[in-house]
Each structure stands twice: as structure tokens, then as C-alpha cells.
């Protein structure tokens, strides 16, 4: 029997005393086994709480085959988090070097580039043979689509990145 795959969001408007469930994320046409996320949604500059503009984005890892390999997906909401949609892009690696359980791309961090509305950057952990850097991708439409997925020159010992703003600077953290 195949298991069901649901991505669910919960929210609290009273500092965690009570929780409310948002609509489930609809997963269409995917051979996805499960999703996981290790990060908070990021509020973007087009936030209005309703309408067509994107309000929040959040990256998630998705197991996409029976071998346990992962790709990165980005989810977004246009109604302050009540309903969520899957980005059109699957950030993944094909081919050689993905031999282990949990191989591929997962555990990402995403940020809207300060001063550039709609332009986003994502760094993601890569777990495959001889990998020692993060992969990076960009979006020009608040995370609905992604391009330029490539390995970058930021060394990492197979760990999750975290990106924050600090004043006017963007800082990228990771463990080691």
C-alpha cells in the first residue's frame, strides 16, 4: 500500500497557546513520498494578506523516488498562510553520484534580496558523492519559479544553511 502525502501548515495568533490548521497543500502530478521543512516561512515585500501577491515563501525537501532521494521545492501563499501552493520548479540533481538514502538537495534557506522586490535567492544542502558546497538558485517572481540551479563556491560539510539580514548585510550561516 502507498502512504498518503500531505503537507500541512498550522498557525497560532496567541503565541502558541492555540493552533489553527490551514488548508492542506495540494500536491499534483508528483511521485512524492513525503515533504519536510526545517525553516520558517519568509514574509516578502509584496505581502498584503489577500489578493494575488505572494505573502510568504518556505522551502521544503521532497522525497521524489523509491530510492529515498530528495529535491527541493518552494511553497508560497497569497492569503497570509491560509492556503499554500507549490512552486513550478523542482530543484534537483540528476545522474551520477546520488547513491544513498536522502541523497540530493534538501534543507534549504531562502530570502528576498534586500532592496530588490520579488528577487529571491535560495541556498540548499547537497548530499551526494564528493559534494562539498551548497547549491544556489534564484527567482524573479517571489518564488513561483526558480532558475540557475548550480553548485556555488560556498564550502559546506553537508549541513543546512540559514540566511538572515543583519542591518544592510545578508549573512549565511551553517554548522560544521
Backbone as JSON Lines, residues from 0, in Angstrom:
{"i":0,"aa":"X","n":[0.84,-1.19,0.0],"ca":[0.0,0.0,0.0],"c":[0.88,1.25,0.0]}
{"i":1,"aa":"X","n":[0.47,2.25,-0.78],"ca":[1.17,3.53,-0.77],"c":[0.61,4.39,0.35]}
{"i":2,"aa":"X","n":[1.49,5.14,0.98],"ca":[1.05,6.06,2.02],"c":[0.64,7.38,1.4]}
{"i":3,"aa":"X","n":[-0.23,8.08,2.06],"ca":[-0.66,9.4,1.6],"c":[0.39,10.43,1.97]}
{"i":4,"aa":"X","n":[0.52,11.45,1.15],"ca":[1.47,12.52,1.4],"c":[0.69,13.83,1.53]}
{"i":5,"aa":"X","n":[0.75,14.43,2.71],"ca":[0.1,15.71,2.94],"c":[1.12,16.68,3.51]}
{"i":6,"aa":"X","n":[1.09,17.9,3.03],"ca":[1.9,18.96,3.61],"c":[0.92,19.87,4.33]}
{"i":7,"aa":"X","n":[1.11,20.04,5.62],"ca":[0.16,20.82,6.41],"c":[0.87,21.97,7.11]}
{"i":8,"aa":"X","n":[0.17,23.08,7.2],"ca":[0.64,24.23,7.94],"c":[-0.33,24.52,9.08]}
{"i":9,"aa":"X","n":[0.23,24.89,10.2],"ca":[-0.55,25.3,11.37],"c":[-0.09,26.72,11.72]}
{"i":10,"aa":"X","n":[-0.98,27.5,12.32],"ca":[-0.58,28.82,12.76],"c":[-1.21,29.13,14.11]}
{"i":11,"aa":"X","n":[-0.57,30.04,14.82],"ca":[-1.05,30.49,16.12],"c":[-1.04,32.01,16.11]}
{"i":12,"aa":"X","n":[-2.1,32.62,16.59],"ca":[-2.12,34.07,16.72],"c":[-2.16,34.5,18.18]}
{"i":13,"aa":"X","n":[-1.81,33.56,19.08],"ca":[-1.77,33.87,20.51],"c":[-0.5,33.29,21.16]}
{"i":14,"aa":"X","n":[0.62,33.41,20.46],"ca":[1.93,32.98,20.95],"c":[1.98,31.49,21.29]}
{"i":15,"aa":"X","n":[1.26,30.66,20.52],"ca":[1.36,29.22,20.66],"c":[0.42,28.57,21.66]}
{"i":16,"aa":"X","n":[-0.48,29.34,22.25],"ca":[-1.43,28.74,23.19],"c":[-2.44,27.86,22.47]}
{"i":17,"aa":"X","n":[-2.89,28.3,21.33],"ca":[-3.8,27.51,20.5],"c":[-3.28,27.52,19.07]}
{"i":18,"aa":"X","n":[-3.65,26.48,18.31],"ca":[-3.18,26.33,16.94],"c":[-4.36,26.11,16.01]}
{"i":19,"aa":"X","n":[-4.26,26.68,14.81],"ca":[-5.28,26.55,13.78],"c":[-4.64,25.91,12.55]}
{"i":20,"aa":"X","n":[-5.38,25.06,11.89],"ca":[-4.87,24.37,10.7],"c":[-5.27,25.13,9.44]}
{"i":21,"aa":"X","n":[-4.29,25.36,8.58],"ca":[-4.54,25.97,7.27],"c":[-4.98,24.87,6.31]}
{"i":22,"aa":"X","n":[-5.35,25.26,5.1],"ca":[-5.67,24.28,4.07],"c":[-4.44,23.43,3.76]}
{"i":23,"aa":"X","n":[-4.64,22.14,3.44],"ca":[-3.53,21.29,3.02],"c":[-2.97,21.8,1.7]}
{"i":24,"aa":"X","n":[-1.67,21.59,1.51],"ca":[-1.05,21.93,0.24],"c":[-1.42,20.84,-0.75]}
{"i":25,"aa":"X","n":[-1.93,21.23,-1.9],"ca":[-2.32,20.26,-2.9],"c":[-1.1,19.85,-3.71]}
{"i":26,"aa":"X","n":[-0.83,18.57,-3.78],"ca":[0.32,18.04,-4.49],"c":[-0.19,17.32,-5.72]}
{"i":27,"aa":"X","n":[0.06,17.9,-6.89],"ca":[-0.48,17.37,-8.13],"c":[0.62,16.79,-9.01]}
{"i":28,"aa":"X","n":[0.37,15.64,-9.6],"ca":[1.26,15.08,-10.61],"c":[2.65,14.74,-10.14]}
{"i":29,"aa":"X","n":[2.85,14.56,-8.87],"ca":[4.16,14.26,-8.33],"c":[4.21,12.82,-7.85]}
{"i":30,"aa":"X","n":[5.38,12.21,-7.93],"ca":[5.6,10.91,-7.32],"c":[6.28,11.16,-5.97]}
{"i":31,"aa":"X","n":[5.69,12.03,-5.17],"ca":[6.32,12.46,-3.94],"c":[5.91,11.56,-2.78]}
{"i":32,"aa":"X","n":[6.9,11.08,-2.05],"ca":[6.65,10.24,-0.89],"c":[6.34,11.08,0.34]}
{"i":33,"aa":"X","n":[7.14,12.11,0.61],"ca":[6.86,12.99,1.73],"c":[7.64,14.29,1.6]}
{"i":34,"aa":"X","n":[7.23,15.28,2.4],"ca":[7.88,16.59,2.46],"c":[8.35,16.85,3.87]}
{"i":35,"aa":"X","n":[9.37,17.69,4.01],"ca":[9.8,18.15,5.31],"c":[10.41,19.53,5.17]}
{"i":36,"aa":"X","n":[10.31,20.31,6.22],"ca":[10.89,21.65,6.21],"c":[11.51,21.93,7.56]}
{"i":37,"aa":"X","n":[12.65,22.6,7.53],"ca":[13.36,22.94,8.76],"c":[13.46,24.44,8.93]}
{"i":38,"aa":"X","n":[12.55,25.18,8.34],"ca":[12.69,26.62,8.35],"c":[11.33,27.3,8.45]}
{"i":39,"aa":"X","n":[11.34,28.54,8.87],"ca":[10.12,29.33,8.96],"c":[9.8,29.97,7.62]}
{"i":40,"aa":"X","n":[8.52,30.21,7.35],"ca":[8.18,30.97,6.14],"c":[8.79,32.37,6.19]}
{"i":41,"aa":"X","n":[9.15,32.89,5.02],"ca":[9.75,34.22,4.9],"c":[8.7,35.17,4.34]}
{"i":42,"aa":"X","n":[8.44,36.26,5.03],"ca":[7.49,37.28,4.57],"c":[8.18,38.13,3.51]}
{"i":43,"aa":"X","n":[7.55,38.29,2.35],"ca":[8.15,39.04,1.25],"c":[7.51,40.42,1.1]}
{"i":44,"aa":"X","n":[8.15,41.27,0.3],"ca":[7.73,42.67,0.19],"c":[6.36,42.86,-0.44]}
{"i":45,"aa":"X","n":[5.85,41.88,-1.16],"ca":[4.53,42.03,-1.78],"c":[3.4,41.65,-0.83]}
{"i":46,"aa":"X","n":[3.72,41.38,0.44],"ca":[2.72,40.97,1.41],"c":[1.56,41.97,1.48]}
{"i":47,"aa":"X","n":[0.35,41.45,1.32],"ca":[-0.84,42.27,1.54],"c":[-1.93,41.49,2.27]}
{"i":48,"aa":"X","n":[-1.69,40.19,2.53],"ca":[-2.63,39.37,3.27],"c":[-3.81,38.84,2.48]}
{"i":49,"aa":"X","n":[-3.94,39.28,1.26],"ca":[-5.03,38.83,0.38],"c":[-4.66,39.18,-1.05]}
{"i":50,"aa":"X","n":[-5.4,38.67,-2.0],"ca":[-5.13,39.02,-3.39],"c":[-4.14,38.11,-4.06]}
{"i":51,"aa":"X","n":[-3.57,38.59,-5.16],"ca":[-2.7,37.75,-5.99],"c":[-1.23,37.8,-5.61]}
{"i":52,"aa":"X","n":[-0.83,38.8,-4.85],"ca":[0.58,38.93,-4.49],"c":[1.02,37.86,-3.51]}
{"i":53,"aa":"X","n":[2.24,37.39,-3.66],"ca":[2.8,36.4,-2.74],"c":[3.04,37.07,-1.39]}
{"i":54,"aa":"X","n":[2.68,36.38,-0.31],"ca":[2.87,36.9,1.05],"c":[4.06,36.26,1.75]}
{"i":55,"aa":"X","n":[4.15,34.94,1.69],"ca":[5.23,34.19,2.34],"c":[5.73,33.1,1.4]}
{"i":56,"aa":"X","n":[7.01,32.73,1.56],"ca":[7.57,31.56,0.88],"c":[8.28,30.71,1.92]}
{"i":57,"aa":"X","n":[8.33,29.4,1.66],"ca":[9.05,28.49,2.56],"c":[9.61,27.33,1.72]}
{"i":58,"aa":"X","n":[10.9,27.03,1.86],"ca":[11.46,25.88,1.16],"c":[11.16,24.58,1.9]}
{"i":59,"aa":"X","n":[11.09,23.49,1.15],"ca":[10.85,22.18,1.74],"c":[11.6,21.13,0.94]}
{"i":60,"aa":"X","n":[12.06,20.1,1.62],"ca":[12.66,18.96,0.93],"c":[11.56,17.98,0.58]}
{"i":61,"aa":"X","n":[11.69,17.33,-0.57],"ca":[10.68,16.37,-1.0],"c":[11.38,15.1,-1.47]}
{"i":62,"aa":"X","n":[10.98,13.97,-0.9],"ca":[11.48,12.69,-1.39],"c":[10.72,12.38,-2.67]}
{"i":63,"aa":"X","n":[11.44,12.16,-3.77],"ca":[10.77,12.06,-5.06],"c":[10.87,10.7,-5.74]}
{"i":64,"aa":"X","n":[11.52,9.73,-5.12],"ca":[11.53,8.4,-5.75],"c":[11.64,7.31,-4.69]}
{"i":65,"aa":"X","n":[11.55,6.08,-5.13],"ca":[11.56,4.94,-4.21],"c":[12.94,4.68,-3.6]}
{"i":66,"aa":"X","n":[13.98,5.36,-4.08],"ca":[15.32,5.2,-3.53],"c":[15.57,6.15,-2.37]}
{"i":67,"aa":"X","n":[14.62,7.02,-2.07],"ca":[14.78,7.94,-0.96],"c":[15.53,9.21,-1.3]}
{"i":68,"aa":"X","n":[15.62,9.55,-2.58],"ca":[16.36,10.75,-2.99],"c":[15.48,11.99,-2.86]}
{"i":69,"aa":"X","n":[16.15,13.14,-2.64],"ca":[15.46,14.38,-2.36],"c":[15.68,15.44,-3.42]}
{"i":70,"aa":"X","n":[14.65,16.28,-3.58],"ca":[14.77,17.52,-4.32],"c":[14.25,18.62,-3.4]}
{"i":71,"aa":"X","n":[14.45,19.85,-3.77],"ca":[13.96,20.99,-3.0],"c":[12.78,21.6,-3.75]}
{"i":72,"aa":"X","n":[11.73,21.9,-3.03],"ca":[10.55,22.6,-3.56],"c":[10.35,23.86,-2.73]}
{"i":73,"aa":"X","n":[9.7,24.84,-3.29],"ca":[9.36,26.06,-2.56],"c":[7.85,26.2,-2.58]}
{"i":74,"aa":"X","n":[7.28,26.47,-1.43],"ca":[5.84,26.7,-1.32],"c":[5.6,28.18,-1.06]}
{"i":75,"aa":"X","n":[4.44,28.67,-1.51],"ca":[4.13,30.08,-1.29],"c":[2.64,30.24,-1.02]}
{"i":76,"aa":"X","n":[2.29,31.36,-0.39],"ca":[0.91,31.68,-0.08],"c":[0.61,33.11,-0.51]}
{"i":77,"aa":"X","n":[-0.61,33.33,-0.93],"ca":[-1.06,34.67,-1.33],"c":[-2.16,35.19,-0.4]}
{"i":78,"aa":"X","n":[-2.48,34.43,0.65],"ca":[-3.55,34.84,1.56],"c":[-3.1,34.74,3.02]}
{"i":79,"aa":"X","n":[-1.89,35.2,3.27],"ca":[-1.31,35.26,4.62],"c":[-1.18,33.89,5.27]}
{"i":80,"aa":"X","n":[-1.12,32.82,4.48],"ca":[-0.86,31.49,5.02],"c":[-2.05,30.59,5.15]}
{"i":81,"aa":"X","n":[-3.23,31.02,4.75],"ca":[-4.4,30.15,4.85],"c":[-4.36,29.02,3.83]}
{"i":82,"aa":"X","n":[-3.85,29.28,2.64],"ca":[-3.68,28.23,1.63],"c":[-2.29,28.37,1.02]}
{"i":83,"aa":"X","n":[-1.74,27.24,0.59],"ca":[-0.35,27.19,0.11],"c":[-0.31,26.54,-1.26]}
{"i":84,"aa":"X","n":[0.67,26.96,-2.08],"ca":[0.84,26.44,-3.44],"c":[2.28,26.02,-3.63]}
{"i":85,"aa":"X","n":[2.47,25.02,-4.48],"ca":[3.8,24.51,-4.8],"c":[4.4,25.34,-5.94]}
{"i":86,"aa":"X","n":[5.67,25.7,-5.82],"ca":[6.34,26.38,-6.92],"c":[6.36,25.46,-8.14]}
{"i":87,"aa":"X","n":[6.5,26.04,-9.3],"ca":[6.54,25.25,-10.53],"c":[7.83,24.47,-10.68]}
{"i":88,"aa":"X","n":[8.87,24.86,-9.97],"ca":[10.2,24.3,-10.16],"c":[10.53,23.25,-9.1]}
{"i":89,"aa":"X","n":[11.17,22.17,-9.55],"ca":[11.77,21.18,-8.65],"c":[13.27,21.35,-8.75]}
{"i":90,"aa":"X","n":[13.9,21.71,-7.65],"ca":[15.35,21.92,-7.64],"c":[15.99,20.59,-7.29]}
{"i":91,"aa":"X","n":[16.53,19.92,-8.31],"ca":[17.03,18.57,-8.09],"c":[18.3,18.31,-8.87]}
{"i":92,"aa":"X","n":[18.9,17.16,-8.57],"ca":[20.11,16.72,-9.25],"c":[19.79,15.41,-9.95]}
{"i":93,"aa":"X","n":[20.25,15.29,-11.14],"ca":[20.06,14.06,-11.9],"c":[21.41,13.38,-12.08]}
{"i":94,"aa":"X","n":[21.36,12.1,-12.34],"ca":[22.56,11.41,-12.78],"c":[23.41,10.79,-11.7]}
{"i":95,"aa":"X","n":[24.7,10.76,-11.96],"ca":[25.67,10.06,-11.12],"c":[25.83,10.72,-9.76]}
{"i":96,"aa":"X","n":[26.24,9.91,-8.81],"ca":[26.64,10.43,-7.51],"c":[25.55,10.5,-6.46]}
{"i":97,"aa":"X","n":[24.32,10.11,-6.81],"ca":[23.25,10.13,-5.81],"c":[22.9,8.69,-5.51]}
{"i":98,"aa":"X","n":[23.65,8.08,-4.61],"ca":[23.5,6.65,-4.37],"c":[22.89,6.34,-3.01]}
{"i":99,"aa":"X","n":[22.89,7.29,-2.12],"ca":[22.47,6.97,-0.75],"c":[21.06,7.44,-0.45]}
{"i":100,"aa":"X","n":[20.51,6.85,0.59],"ca":[19.24,7.32,1.13],"c":[19.41,8.79,1.5]}
{"i":101,"aa":"X","n":[18.46,9.6,1.21],"ca":[18.47,11.04,1.45],"c":[19.48,11.77,0.56]}
{"i":102,"aa":"X","n":[19.9,11.16,-0.52],"ca":[20.78,11.86,-1.45],"c":[20.02,12.92,-2.22]}
{"i":103,"aa":"X","n":[20.72,13.95,-2.67],"ca":[20.09,15.01,-3.45],"c":[20.13,16.34,-2.74]}
{"i":104,"aa":"X","n":[19.1,17.16,-2.96],"ca":[19.05,18.51,-2.4],"c":[17.91,18.62,-1.4]}
{"i":105,"aa":"X","n":[18.23,19.08,-0.21],"ca":[17.22,19.3,0.83],"c":[17.77,20.29,1.83]}
{"i":106,"aa":"X","n":[16.96,20.66,2.81],"ca":[17.36,21.58,3.87],"c":[17.86,22.91,3.3]}
{"i":107,"aa":"X","n":[16.92,23.71,2.82],"ca":[17.25,24.97,2.16],"c":[16.92,26.17,3.02]}
{"i":108,"aa":"X","n":[17.49,27.3,2.64],"ca":[17.15,28.6,3.2],"c":[16.86,29.54,2.03]}
{"i":109,"aa":"X","n":[15.92,30.43,2.23],"ca":[15.51,31.33,1.15],"c":[15.34,32.74,1.69]}
{"i":110,"aa":"X","n":[15.58,33.74,0.83],"ca":[15.46,35.12,1.25],"c":[15.16,35.99,0.03]}
{"i":111,"aa":"X","n":[14.34,37.01,0.24],"ca":[14.17,38.05,-0.77],"c":[15.39,38.97,-0.66]}
{"i":112,"aa":"X","n":[16.01,39.27,-1.78],"ca":[17.22,40.09,-1.77],"c":[16.84,41.51,-1.34]}
{"i":113,"aa":"X","n":[17.44,42.04,-0.3],"ca":[17.09,43.37,0.2],"c":[17.16,44.43,-0.9]}
{"i":114,"aa":"X","n":[16.1,45.23,-1.01],"ca":[16.06,46.31,-1.99],"c":[15.71,45.88,-3.4]}
{"i":115,"aa":"X","n":[15.42,44.59,-3.61],"ca":[15.09,44.09,-4.94],"c":[13.79,43.28,-4.86]}
{"i":116,"aa":"X","n":[12.64,43.96,-4.84],"ca":[11.36,43.27,-4.68],"c":[11.16,42.12,-5.68]}
{"i":117,"aa":"X","n":[10.77,40.97,-5.16],"ca":[10.49,39.8,-5.99],"c":[11.69,38.95,-6.31]}
{"i":118,"aa":"X","n":[12.9,39.47,-6.14],"ca":[14.11,38.7,-6.43],"c":[14.52,37.93,-5.19]}
{"i":119,"aa":"X","n":[14.59,36.62,-5.35],"ca":[14.9,35.75,-4.22],"c":[16.11,34.89,-4.53]}
{"i":120,"aa":"X","n":[16.79,34.5,-3.47],"ca":[17.92,33.6,-3.59],"c":[17.72,32.45,-2.6]}
{"i":121,"aa":"X","n":[18.15,31.28,-3.0],"ca":[17.99,30.08,-2.19],"c":[19.32,29.35,-2.17]}
{"i":122,"aa":"X","n":[19.74,28.93,-0.99],"ca":[20.89,28.04,-0.83],"c":[20.36,26.73,-0.26]}
{"i":123,"aa":"X","n":[20.9,25.61,-0.76],"ca":[20.4,24.31,-0.34],"c":[21.55,23.33,-0.13]}
{"i":124,"aa":"X","n":[21.41,22.51,0.89],"ca":[22.37,21.45,1.18],"c":[22.33,20.42,0.07]}
{"i":125,"aa":"X","n":[23.48,19.93,-0.31],"ca":[23.58,18.87,-1.33],"c":[24.24,17.66,-0.7]}
{"i":126,"aa":"X","n":[23.6,16.52,-0.84],"ca":[24.14,15.3,-0.26],"c":[24.28,14.28,-1.37]}
{"i":127,"aa":"X","n":[25.47,14.15,-1.87],"ca":[25.77,13.15,-2.87],"c":[27.28,12.96,-2.92]}
{"i":128,"aa":"X","n":[27.73,11.96,-3.64],"ca":[29.16,11.62,-3.68],"c":[30.01,12.85,-4.01]}
{"i":129,"aa":"X","n":[31.03,13.1,-3.2],"ca":[32.04,14.15,-3.36],"c":[31.47,15.57,-3.37]}
{"i":130,"aa":"X","n":[30.3,15.78,-2.82],"ca":[29.75,17.13,-2.71],"c":[30.38,17.85,-1.53]}
{"i":131,"aa":"X","n":[30.79,19.1,-1.73],"ca":[31.32,19.88,-0.63],"c":[30.93,21.36,-0.69]}
{"i":132,"aa":"X","n":[29.9,21.69,-1.45],"ca":[29.4,23.07,-1.5],"c":[27.87,23.06,-1.51]}
{"i":133,"aa":"X","n":[27.31,24.23,-1.23],"ca":[25.86,24.4,-1.37],"c":[25.52,24.54,-2.85]}
{"i":134,"aa":"X","n":[24.26,24.3,-3.18],"ca":[23.73,24.7,-4.48],"c":[22.96,26.0,-4.26]}
{"i":135,"aa":"X","n":[22.81,26.76,-5.34],"ca":[22.14,28.05,-5.27],"c":[21.15,28.15,-6.43]}
{"i":136,"aa":"X","n":[20.02,28.8,-6.18],"ca":[19.03,29.05,-7.23],"c":[18.45,30.45,-7.01]}
{"i":137,"aa":"X","n":[17.84,31.01,-8.05],"ca":[17.28,32.35,-7.99],"c":[15.85,32.36,-8.51]}
{"i":138,"aa":"X","n":[15.1,33.36,-8.08],"ca":[13.74,33.58,-8.55],"c":[13.52,35.07,-8.75]}
{"i":139,"aa":"X","n":[12.78,35.43,-9.79],"ca":[12.42,36.83,-10.05],"c":[10.94,37.09,-9.81]}
{"i":140,"aa":"X","n":[10.19,36.07,-9.38],"ca":[8.73,36.22,-9.24],"c":[8.25,35.78,-7.86]}
{"i":141,"aa":"X","n":[8.97,36.19,-6.83],"ca":[8.62,35.88,-5.44],"c":[8.56,34.39,-5.15]}
{"i":142,"aa":"X","n":[9.34,33.58,-5.86],"ca":[9.46,32.16,-5.55],"c":[8.53,31.24,-6.3]}
{"i":143,"aa":"X","n":[7.76,31.75,-7.25],"ca":[6.85,30.87,-8.01],"c":[7.64,29.98,-8.97]}
{"i":144,"aa":"X","n":[8.7,30.5,-9.55],"ca":[9.59,29.71,-10.42],"c":[11.04,30.01,-10.04]}
{"i":145,"aa":"X","n":[11.92,29.05,-10.33],"ca":[13.33,29.16,-9.96],"c":[14.19,28.83,-11.17]}
{"i":146,"aa":"X","n":[15.37,29.45,-11.25],"ca":[16.29,29.21,-12.35],"c":[17.73,29.26,-11.84]}
{"i":147,"aa":"X","n":[18.66,28.9,-12.71],"ca":[20.08,29.0,-12.38],"c":[20.53,28.06,-11.29]}
{"i":148,"aa":"X","n":[19.91,26.9,-11.18],"ca":[20.29,25.95,-10.13],"c":[21.7,25.44,-10.44]}
{"i":149,"aa":"X","n":[22.63,25.73,-9.54],"ca":[24.02,25.33,-9.77],"c":[24.75,25.21,-8.45]}
{"i":150,"aa":"X","n":[25.81,24.46,-8.46],"ca":[26.68,24.4,-7.29],"c":[27.39,25.75,-7.19]}
{"i":151,"aa":"X","n":[27.58,26.24,-5.96],"ca":[28.25,27.53,-5.8],"c":[29.58,27.33,-5.08]}
{"i":152,"aa":"X","n":[30.26,28.41,-4.8],"ca":[31.61,28.3,-4.23],"c":[31.63,28.38,-2.7]}
{"i":153,"aa":"X","n":[30.48,28.22,-2.05],"ca":[30.43,28.25,-0.59],"c":[30.61,26.84,-0.05]}
{"i":154,"aa":"X","n":[31.76,26.61,0.61],"ca":[32.09,25.29,1.15],"c":[31.15,24.94,2.29]}
{"i":155,"aa":"X","n":[30.73,23.68,2.36],"ca":[29.91,23.19,3.46],"c":[30.2,21.72,3.72]}
{"i":156,"aa":"X","n":[30.24,21.33,4.97],"ca":[30.4,19.92,5.32],"c":[29.05,19.22,5.43]}
{"i":157,"aa":"X","n":[28.24,19.27,4.38],"ca":[26.96,18.56,4.33],"c":[26.03,18.98,5.47]}
{"i":158,"aa":"X","n":[25.69,20.26,5.5],"ca":[24.84,20.78,6.57],"c":[23.84,21.79,6.03]}
{"i":159,"aa":"X","n":[22.84,22.1,6.81],"ca":[21.79,23.02,6.41],"c":[22.26,24.48,6.51]}
{"i":160,"aa":"X","n":[21.95,25.3,5.5],"ca":[22.27,26.73,5.59],"c":[21.13,27.5,6.25]}
{"i":161,"aa":"X","n":[21.46,28.65,6.82],"ca":[20.48,29.59,7.37],"c":[20.92,30.98,6.92]}
{"i":162,"aa":"X","n":[19.99,31.74,6.34],"ca":[20.29,33.07,5.84],"c":[19.44,34.09,6.58]}
{"i":163,"aa":"X","n":[20.06,35.2,7.0],"ca":[19.34,36.28,7.68],"c":[19.87,37.63,7.2]}
{"i":164,"aa":"X","n":[19.09,38.67,7.45],"ca":[19.6,40.02,7.22],"c":[20.11,40.55,8.55]}
{"i":165,"aa":"X","n":[21.18,41.32,8.47],"ca":[21.78,41.95,9.63],"c":[22.12,43.37,9.21]}
{"i":166,"aa":"X","n":[21.23,44.3,9.58],"ca":[21.38,45.66,9.08],"c":[21.19,45.66,7.57]}
{"i":167,"aa":"X","n":[22.18,46.1,6.85],"ca":[22.11,46.13,5.37],"c":[22.76,44.88,4.76]}
{"i":168,"aa":"X","n":[23.31,44.02,5.58],"ca":[24.03,42.86,5.08],"c":[23.15,41.6,5.1]}
{"i":169,"aa":"X","n":[23.51,40.65,4.26],"ca":[22.89,39.31,4.28],"c":[23.96,38.36,4.8]}
{"i":170,"aa":"X","n":[23.61,37.6,5.83],"ca":[24.56,36.65,6.42],"c":[24.09,35.23,6.13]}
{"i":171,"aa":"X","n":[25.03,34.36,5.81],"ca":[24.77,32.95,5.56],"c":[25.51,32.15,6.63]}
{"i":172,"aa":"X","n":[24.76,31.37,7.4],"ca":[25.32,30.57,8.48],"c":[25.18,29.08,8.15]}
{"i":173,"aa":"X","n":[26.07,28.28,8.71],"ca":[25.93,26.83,8.65],"c":[26.87,26.22,9.68]}
{"i":174,"aa":"X","n":[26.53,25.02,10.12],"ca":[27.34,24.31,11.1],"c":[28.44,23.53,10.44]}
{"i":175,"aa":"X","n":[29.29,22.96,11.19],"ca":[30.35,22.21,10.58],"c":[31.01,21.32,11.51]}
